[in-house]
Amino acid sequence: MATREIDAEKPVERAAKKRALNIPPVKVGDGILHDQEKYYSREFMDREWESLWSRVWTIAGRLTDLKRVGDWFTYKLGKESIIIARSAEDRIQAFYNVCQHRGSQLVNQDFGHSMSFVCPFHTWTWNIDGSLKRITDAETFPERTICDKPGLSEMRCETWAGFVFVNMDDNAPPLSEFLAGLPDAMALYKMEDMVVVKDYSVNWPMNWKISLDAFMEGYHAHARHPELVRMIDDYNFDYEVFGNGHSMMTIPMWTK
Ligand code: FES
Ligand SMILES: [Fe+2]
């Protein structure tokens, strides 16, 4: 790996300083490739759904995509499709993208603007705030089957720094508790002022943890991104670990 002198401390001095702080080591599991199963096992993936994805706050999108009342976008997480909508000037709501009549998917687009959602199957209709607006030929239903006037099924939705988060677990702690020390650490970056300039998604035929693992290390930079090594100090990536498993990786840039 190419090395060169920079203004920053030498790695050895830096490591010694960190050791002097006596930070308890982070538990990182018991090996590098000892638990391959988590990358391909269907059963492990099901467990991830049960104990992780359906219980944590995840980022569904940005508030800049919900400027006007009636703006909405969809967010897919595992087997669920979720509608995130601005239902009032001061209100963002999240709904399962599922009709309450016979379970048809309500909307198919990624983004939209409307004050109601019309089911494509039998045209039952919901207001942008999830309340029921219309049942087609309501008089043909026995009163007892529609008297609850079913609203869309809602899930928890909170925002931080322009990000819209959702959580399917009614018993999960509030977003601020989940984020722990992250907002303080991120304050410097003023994420609330960021706007989306390009919406880009790729599908990789791999387990999600393979890509995450690669994005959490700079060890491969010299081999896979040699052009970057001229700009970044790939020997001195810095990691901070906050509560609840959040972490931040800082990539130093060469100063000269
Ligand atoms: S399934 Fe949606 S209106 Fe019937
Ligand atoms: Fe990379």
mmCIF file of C-alpha atoms and ligand atoms in Angstrom:
data_model
loop_
_atom_site.group_PDB
_atom_site.id
_atom_site.type_symbol
_atom_site.label_atom_id
_atom_site.label_comp_id
_atom_site.label_asym_id
_atom_site.label_seq_id
_atom_site.Cartn_x
_atom_site.Cartn_y
_atom_site.Cartn_z
ATOM 1 C CA MET A 1 0.000 0.000 0.000
ATOM 2 C CA ALA A 2 1.316 3.439 -0.872
ATOM 3 C CA THR A 3 2.154 5.647 2.086
ATOM 4 C CA ARG A 4 3.134 9.269 2.318
ATOM 5 C CA GLU A 5 3.709 11.885 4.950
ATOM 6 C CA ILE A 6 0.812 14.107 5.930
ATOM 7 C CA ASP A 7 0.262 16.776 8.571
ATOM 8 C CA ALA A 8 -1.643 14.455 10.849
ATOM 9 C CA GLU A 9 -0.034 12.428 13.590
ATOM 10 C CA LYS A 10 1.684 9.204 12.679
ATOM 11 C CA PRO A 11 -0.598 6.162 12.999
ATOM 12 C CA VAL A 12 1.511 4.724 15.807
ATOM 13 C CA GLU A 13 1.252 7.917 17.913
ATOM 14 C CA ARG A 14 -2.409 8.128 17.211
ATOM 15 C CA ALA A 15 -2.985 4.523 18.285
ATOM 16 C CA ALA A 16 -0.978 5.104 21.477
ATOM 17 C CA LYS A 17 -3.131 8.125 22.330
ATOM 18 C CA LYS A 18 -6.292 6.117 21.813
ATOM 19 C CA ARG A 19 -4.971 3.313 23.999
ATOM 20 C CA ALA A 20 -4.183 5.832 26.750
ATOM 21 C CA LEU A 21 -7.850 6.830 26.794
ATOM 22 C CA ASN A 22 -8.576 3.314 27.973
ATOM 23 C CA ILE A 23 -11.754 2.939 25.931
ATOM 24 C CA PRO A 24 -13.220 -0.517 26.468
ATOM 25 C CA PRO A 25 -12.947 -2.628 23.328
ATOM 26 C CA VAL A 26 -16.058 -2.974 21.192
ATOM 27 C CA LYS A 27 -17.414 -6.482 20.902
ATOM 28 C CA VAL A 28 -17.149 -7.420 17.251
ATOM 29 C CA GLY A 29 -18.149 -11.066 17.256
ATOM 30 C CA ASP A 30 -15.881 -14.002 17.296
ATOM 31 C CA GLY A 31 -14.171 -13.974 13.950
ATOM 32 C CA ILE A 32 -13.966 -12.732 10.440
ATOM 33 C CA LEU A 33 -15.477 -15.601 8.502
ATOM 34 C CA HIS A 34 -16.633 -17.847 11.301
ATOM 35 C CA ASP A 35 -20.279 -17.044 10.790
ATOM 36 C CA GLN A 36 -20.744 -17.182 7.025
ATOM 37 C CA GLU A 37 -24.259 -18.487 7.493
ATOM 38 C CA LYS A 38 -25.586 -15.015 8.184
ATOM 39 C CA TYR A 39 -24.842 -14.088 4.567
ATOM 40 C CA TYR A 40 -26.856 -16.810 2.874
ATOM 41 C CA SER A 41 -29.216 -18.484 5.321
ATOM 42 C CA ARG A 42 -32.925 -17.926 4.652
ATOM 43 C CA GLU A 43 -33.603 -18.680 8.286
ATOM 44 C CA PHE A 44 -31.105 -16.039 9.432
ATOM 45 C CA MET A 45 -32.764 -13.544 7.075
ATOM 46 C CA ASP A 46 -36.161 -14.341 8.606
ATOM 47 C CA ARG A 47 -34.681 -13.771 12.046
ATOM 48 C CA GLU A 48 -33.306 -10.418 10.899
ATOM 49 C CA TRP A 49 -36.794 -9.439 9.791
ATOM 50 C CA GLU A 50 -38.363 -10.500 13.090
ATOM 51 C CA SER A 51 -35.810 -8.996 15.422
ATOM 52 C CA LEU A 52 -34.239 -6.158 13.443
ATOM 53 C CA TRP A 53 -36.020 -4.641 10.445
ATOM 54 C CA SER A 54 -39.512 -4.782 11.878
ATOM 55 C CA ARG A 55 -38.319 -3.233 15.163
ATOM 56 C CA VAL A 56 -35.861 -0.459 14.383
ATOM 57 C CA TRP A 57 -36.204 3.045 12.979
ATOM 58 C CA THR A 58 -35.072 3.148 9.353
ATOM 59 C CA ILE A 59 -34.676 6.108 7.011
ATOM 60 C CA ALA A 60 -37.568 6.198 4.549
ATOM 61 C CA GLY A 61 -36.649 9.413 2.729
ATOM 62 C CA ARG A 62 -36.147 13.164 2.951
ATOM 63 C CA LEU A 63 -38.545 15.924 3.947
ATOM 64 C CA THR A 64 -37.508 17.832 0.815
ATOM 65 C CA ASP A 65 -39.599 15.290 -1.115
ATOM 66 C CA LEU A 66 -42.652 16.219 0.965
ATOM 67 C CA LYS A 67 -42.834 19.977 0.484
ATOM 68 C CA ARG A 68 -46.560 20.438 -0.124
ATOM 69 C CA VAL A 69 -49.547 18.953 1.656
ATOM 70 C CA GLY A 70 -50.503 15.970 -0.536
ATOM 71 C CA ASP A 71 -46.915 15.081 -1.503
ATOM 72 C CA TRP A 72 -46.082 11.435 -0.851
ATOM 73 C CA PHE A 73 -43.503 8.822 -1.675
ATOM 74 C CA THR A 74 -43.229 5.084 -1.183
ATOM 75 C CA TYR A 75 -40.548 3.245 0.685
ATOM 76 C CA LYS A 76 -39.871 -0.484 0.478
ATOM 77 C CA LEU A 77 -38.473 -2.389 3.380
ATOM 78 C CA GLY A 78 -38.258 -6.171 2.992
ATOM 79 C CA LYS A 79 -41.709 -7.457 2.170
ATOM 80 C CA GLU A 80 -43.445 -4.215 3.106
ATOM 81 C CA SER A 81 -44.318 -1.225 0.971
ATOM 82 C CA ILE A 82 -44.967 1.972 2.932
ATOM 83 C CA ILE A 83 -46.520 5.299 1.913
ATOM 84 C CA ILE A 84 -45.057 8.415 3.543
ATOM 85 C CA ALA A 85 -47.253 11.486 3.114
ATOM 86 C CA ARG A 86 -47.436 15.114 4.182
ATOM 87 C CA SER A 87 -51.031 15.187 5.381
ATOM 88 C CA ALA A 88 -50.898 18.725 6.824
ATOM 89 C CA GLU A 89 -48.415 21.592 6.982
ATOM 90 C CA ASP A 90 -47.083 20.227 10.239
ATOM 91 C CA ARG A 91 -47.807 16.528 9.864
ATOM 92 C CA ILE A 92 -45.994 13.619 8.189
ATOM 93 C CA GLN A 93 -47.655 10.199 8.323
ATOM 94 C CA ALA A 94 -46.686 6.682 7.260
ATOM 95 C CA PHE A 95 -49.155 4.014 6.130
ATOM 96 C CA TYR A 96 -48.836 0.435 5.000
ATOM 97 C CA ASN A 97 -49.424 0.546 1.240
ATOM 98 C CA VAL A 98 -52.341 -1.855 1.590
ATOM 99 C CA CYS A 99 -56.052 -1.455 0.896
ATOM 100 C CA GLN A 100 -58.225 -2.195 3.912
ATOM 101 C CA HIS A 101 -60.861 -3.891 1.756
ATOM 102 C CA ARG A 102 -59.125 -6.899 0.198
ATOM 103 C CA GLY A 103 -55.456 -6.089 0.607
ATOM 104 C CA SER A 104 -54.598 -4.765 -2.844
ATOM 105 C CA GLN A 105 -51.535 -2.513 -3.080
ATOM 106 C CA LEU A 106 -52.824 1.056 -3.095
ATOM 107 C CA VAL A 107 -50.140 2.923 -5.074
ATOM 108 C CA ASN A 108 -47.387 1.693 -7.380
ATOM 109 C CA GLN A 109 -45.381 4.852 -8.048
ATOM 110 C CA ASP A 110 -42.270 5.979 -6.174
ATOM 111 C CA PHE A 111 -43.519 9.581 -5.772
ATOM 112 C CA GLY A 112 -46.873 11.296 -6.133
ATOM 113 C CA HIS A 113 -49.112 14.180 -5.187
ATOM 114 C CA SER A 114 -52.813 13.720 -4.377
ATOM 115 C CA MET A 115 -55.217 14.432 -1.556
ATOM 116 C CA SER A 116 -56.522 10.869 -1.588
ATOM 117 C CA PHE A 117 -55.544 7.293 -2.419
ATOM 118 C CA VAL A 118 -57.887 5.291 -4.656
ATOM 119 C CA CYS A 119 -57.529 1.522 -4.602
ATOM 120 C CA PRO A 120 -57.130 0.191 -8.151
ATOM 121 C CA PHE A 121 -59.214 -2.933 -7.384
ATOM 122 C CA HIS A 122 -62.686 -1.670 -6.292
ATOM 123 C CA THR A 123 -61.924 2.079 -5.854
ATOM 124 C CA TRP A 124 -62.346 2.376 -2.121
ATOM 125 C CA THR A 125 -60.755 5.726 -1.308
ATOM 126 C CA TRP A 126 -58.771 7.172 1.613
ATOM 127 C CA ASN A 127 -57.920 10.759 2.462
ATOM 128 C CA ILE A 128 -54.271 11.805 2.574
ATOM 129 C CA ASP A 129 -54.422 11.521 6.395
ATOM 130 C CA GLY A 130 -55.425 7.855 6.131
ATOM 131 C CA SER A 131 -59.096 8.319 7.065
ATOM 132 C CA LEU A 132 -61.688 6.544 4.950
ATOM 133 C CA LYS A 133 -63.246 8.775 2.298
ATOM 134 C CA ARG A 134 -65.444 6.505 0.229
ATOM 135 C CA ILE A 135 -66.637 2.920 -0.026
ATOM 136 C CA THR A 136 -67.849 2.065 -3.508
ATOM 137 C CA ASP A 137 -71.580 1.132 -3.362
ATOM 138 C CA ALA A 138 -71.479 1.287 0.427
ATOM 139 C CA GLU A 139 -75.242 0.623 0.594
ATOM 140 C CA THR A 140 -74.676 -2.942 -0.659
ATOM 141 C CA PHE A 141 -72.607 -3.867 2.423
ATOM 142 C CA PRO A 142 -74.200 -5.014 5.696
ATOM 143 C CA GLU A 143 -73.745 -2.102 8.081
ATOM 144 C CA ARG A 144 -71.861 -4.223 10.583
ATOM 145 C CA THR A 145 -69.039 -5.003 8.120
ATOM 146 C CA ILE A 146 -68.207 -1.381 7.363
ATOM 147 C CA CYS A 147 -69.320 0.459 10.498
ATOM 148 C CA ASP A 148 -65.747 0.843 11.732
ATOM 149 C CA LYS A 149 -64.970 2.896 8.586
ATOM 150 C CA PRO A 150 -61.487 1.399 8.342
ATOM 151 C CA GLY A 151 -58.676 3.909 8.013
ATOM 152 C CA LEU A 152 -55.354 2.998 6.469
ATOM 153 C CA SER A 153 -53.110 1.049 8.756
ATOM 154 C CA GLU A 154 -50.589 3.525 10.139
ATOM 155 C CA MET A 155 -47.083 3.049 11.395
ATOM 156 C CA ARG A 156 -44.852 5.277 13.501
ATOM 157 C CA CYS A 157 -43.113 8.084 11.702
ATOM 158 C CA GLU A 158 -40.695 10.691 13.103
ATOM 159 C CA THR A 159 -38.166 13.078 11.628
ATOM 160 C CA TRP A 160 -34.680 14.230 12.461
ATOM 161 C CA ALA A 161 -32.452 16.633 10.460
ATOM 162 C CA GLY A 162 -34.655 16.389 7.376
ATOM 163 C CA PHE A 163 -34.738 12.585 7.407
ATOM 164 C CA VAL A 164 -38.074 10.784 7.700
ATOM 165 C CA PHE A 165 -37.837 7.635 9.797
ATOM 166 C CA VAL A 166 -40.449 4.902 10.184
ATOM 167 C CA ASN A 167 -40.799 2.065 12.647
ATOM 168 C CA MET A 168 -43.268 -0.838 12.543
ATOM 169 C CA ASP A 169 -42.905 -1.590 16.230
ATOM 170 C CA ASP A 170 -45.419 0.252 18.424
ATOM 171 C CA ASN A 171 -43.299 -0.551 21.467
ATOM 172 C CA ALA A 172 -39.959 0.692 20.143
ATOM 173 C CA PRO A 173 -38.376 3.637 21.967
ATOM 174 C CA PRO A 174 -38.853 7.074 20.382
ATOM 175 C CA LEU A 175 -36.509 8.066 17.552
ATOM 176 C CA SER A 176 -34.493 10.494 19.712
ATOM 177 C CA GLU A 177 -33.708 7.683 22.153
ATOM 178 C CA PHE A 178 -32.803 5.307 19.340
ATOM 179 C CA LEU A 179 -30.413 7.827 17.755
ATOM 180 C CA ALA A 180 -28.549 8.199 21.049
ATOM 181 C CA GLY A 181 -25.423 10.370 20.577
ATOM 182 C CA LEU A 182 -25.666 10.544 16.805
ATOM 183 C CA PRO A 183 -27.429 13.947 16.449
ATOM 184 C CA ASP A 184 -24.727 15.665 18.539
ATOM 185 C CA ALA A 185 -21.955 14.076 16.510
ATOM 186 C CA MET A 186 -23.673 14.981 13.249
ATOM 187 C CA ALA A 187 -24.670 18.560 14.154
ATOM 188 C CA LEU A 188 -21.575 19.901 12.419
ATOM 189 C CA TYR A 189 -22.737 18.559 9.063
ATOM 190 C CA LYS A 190 -26.092 20.405 9.090
ATOM 191 C CA MET A 191 -27.929 17.519 7.492
ATOM 192 C CA GLU A 192 -31.192 19.489 7.767
ATOM 193 C CA ASP A 193 -29.917 21.822 5.027
ATOM 194 C CA MET A 194 -29.105 18.999 2.583
ATOM 195 C CA VAL A 195 -31.268 18.481 -0.488
ATOM 196 C CA VAL A 196 -31.569 15.553 -2.857
ATOM 197 C CA VAL A 197 -29.884 16.435 -6.147
ATOM 198 C CA LYS A 198 -30.049 12.992 -7.701
ATOM 199 C CA ASP A 199 -32.117 9.983 -6.835
ATOM 200 C CA TYR A 200 -30.154 6.870 -7.649
ATOM 201 C CA SER A 201 -30.659 3.273 -6.686
ATOM 202 C CA VAL A 202 -28.907 0.060 -7.609
ATOM 203 C CA ASN A 203 -29.767 -3.552 -6.994
ATOM 204 C CA TRP A 204 -26.863 -5.736 -6.022
ATOM 205 C CA PRO A 205 -27.366 -9.510 -6.110
ATOM 206 C CA MET A 206 -25.949 -10.067 -2.648
ATOM 207 C CA ASN A 207 -26.848 -10.096 0.988
ATOM 208 C CA TRP A 208 -27.148 -6.541 2.352
ATOM 209 C CA LYS A 209 -24.372 -7.149 4.895
ATOM 210 C CA ILE A 210 -21.783 -7.827 2.168
ATOM 211 C CA SER A 211 -22.134 -4.278 0.848
ATOM 212 C CA LEU A 212 -22.344 -2.770 4.325
ATOM 213 C CA ASP A 213 -19.172 -4.580 5.391
ATOM 214 C CA ALA A 214 -17.308 -3.169 2.372
ATOM 215 C CA PHE A 215 -18.502 0.374 3.053
ATOM 216 C CA MET A 216 -17.333 0.182 6.655
ATOM 217 C CA GLU A 217 -13.665 -0.339 5.849
ATOM 218 C CA GLY A 218 -11.004 1.495 3.892
ATOM 219 C CA TYR A 219 -8.629 -1.442 3.839
ATOM 220 C CA HIS A 220 -9.544 -2.192 0.215
ATOM 221 C CA ALA A 221 -9.126 1.396 -1.010
ATOM 222 C CA HIS A 222 -5.587 0.950 -2.391
ATOM 223 C CA ALA A 223 -6.698 -2.106 -4.367
ATOM 224 C CA ARG A 224 -10.187 -1.177 -5.494
ATOM 225 C CA HIS A 225 -10.024 2.641 -5.657
ATOM 226 C CA PRO A 226 -6.356 3.504 -6.330
ATOM 227 C CA GLU A 227 -7.465 6.847 -7.775
ATOM 228 C CA LEU A 228 -8.912 7.798 -4.351
ATOM 229 C CA VAL A 229 -5.702 7.095 -2.484
ATOM 230 C CA ARG A 230 -4.302 10.281 -3.977
ATOM 231 C CA MET A 231 -7.018 12.224 -2.123
ATOM 232 C CA ILE A 232 -7.695 10.263 1.051
ATOM 233 C CA ASP A 233 -5.512 8.908 3.814
ATOM 234 C CA ASP A 234 -6.616 5.295 3.668
ATOM 235 C CA TYR A 235 -4.331 4.318 6.548
ATOM 236 C CA ASN A 236 -6.016 6.551 9.101
ATOM 237 C CA PHE A 237 -9.746 6.049 8.800
ATOM 238 C CA ASP A 238 -11.321 7.003 12.085
ATOM 239 C CA TYR A 239 -14.231 5.231 13.778
ATOM 240 C CA GLU A 240 -16.490 6.392 16.557
ATOM 241 C CA VAL A 241 -19.041 4.126 18.146
ATOM 242 C CA PHE A 242 -22.144 5.619 19.759
ATOM 243 C CA GLY A 243 -24.996 4.035 21.672
ATOM 244 C CA ASN A 244 -27.444 1.578 20.131
ATOM 245 C CA GLY A 245 -24.920 0.320 17.600
ATOM 246 C CA HIS A 246 -24.588 3.587 15.669
ATOM 247 C CA SER A 247 -21.143 4.439 14.432
ATOM 248 C CA MET A 248 -19.415 7.019 12.288
ATOM 249 C CA MET A 249 -16.468 6.525 9.957
ATOM 250 C CA THR A 250 -14.408 9.613 9.116
ATOM 251 C CA ILE A 251 -12.121 9.525 6.087
ATOM 252 C CA PRO A 252 -9.266 12.042 6.351
ATOM 253 C CA MET A 253 -8.318 13.933 3.216
ATOM 254 C CA TRP A 254 -4.714 14.773 2.386
ATOM 255 C CA THR A 255 -4.034 18.377 3.282
ATOM 256 C CA LYS A 256 -1.223 18.743 0.764
HETATM 257 S S1 FES B 1 -59.172 -4.377 -2.636
HETATM 258 FE FE1 FES B 1 -59.101 -2.263 -2.552
HETATM 259 S S2 FES B 1 -61.079 -1.599 -2.931
HETATM 260 FE FE2 FES B 1 -61.201 -3.747 -2.965
HETATM 261 FE FE FE B 2 -14.984 0.954 -1.732
#
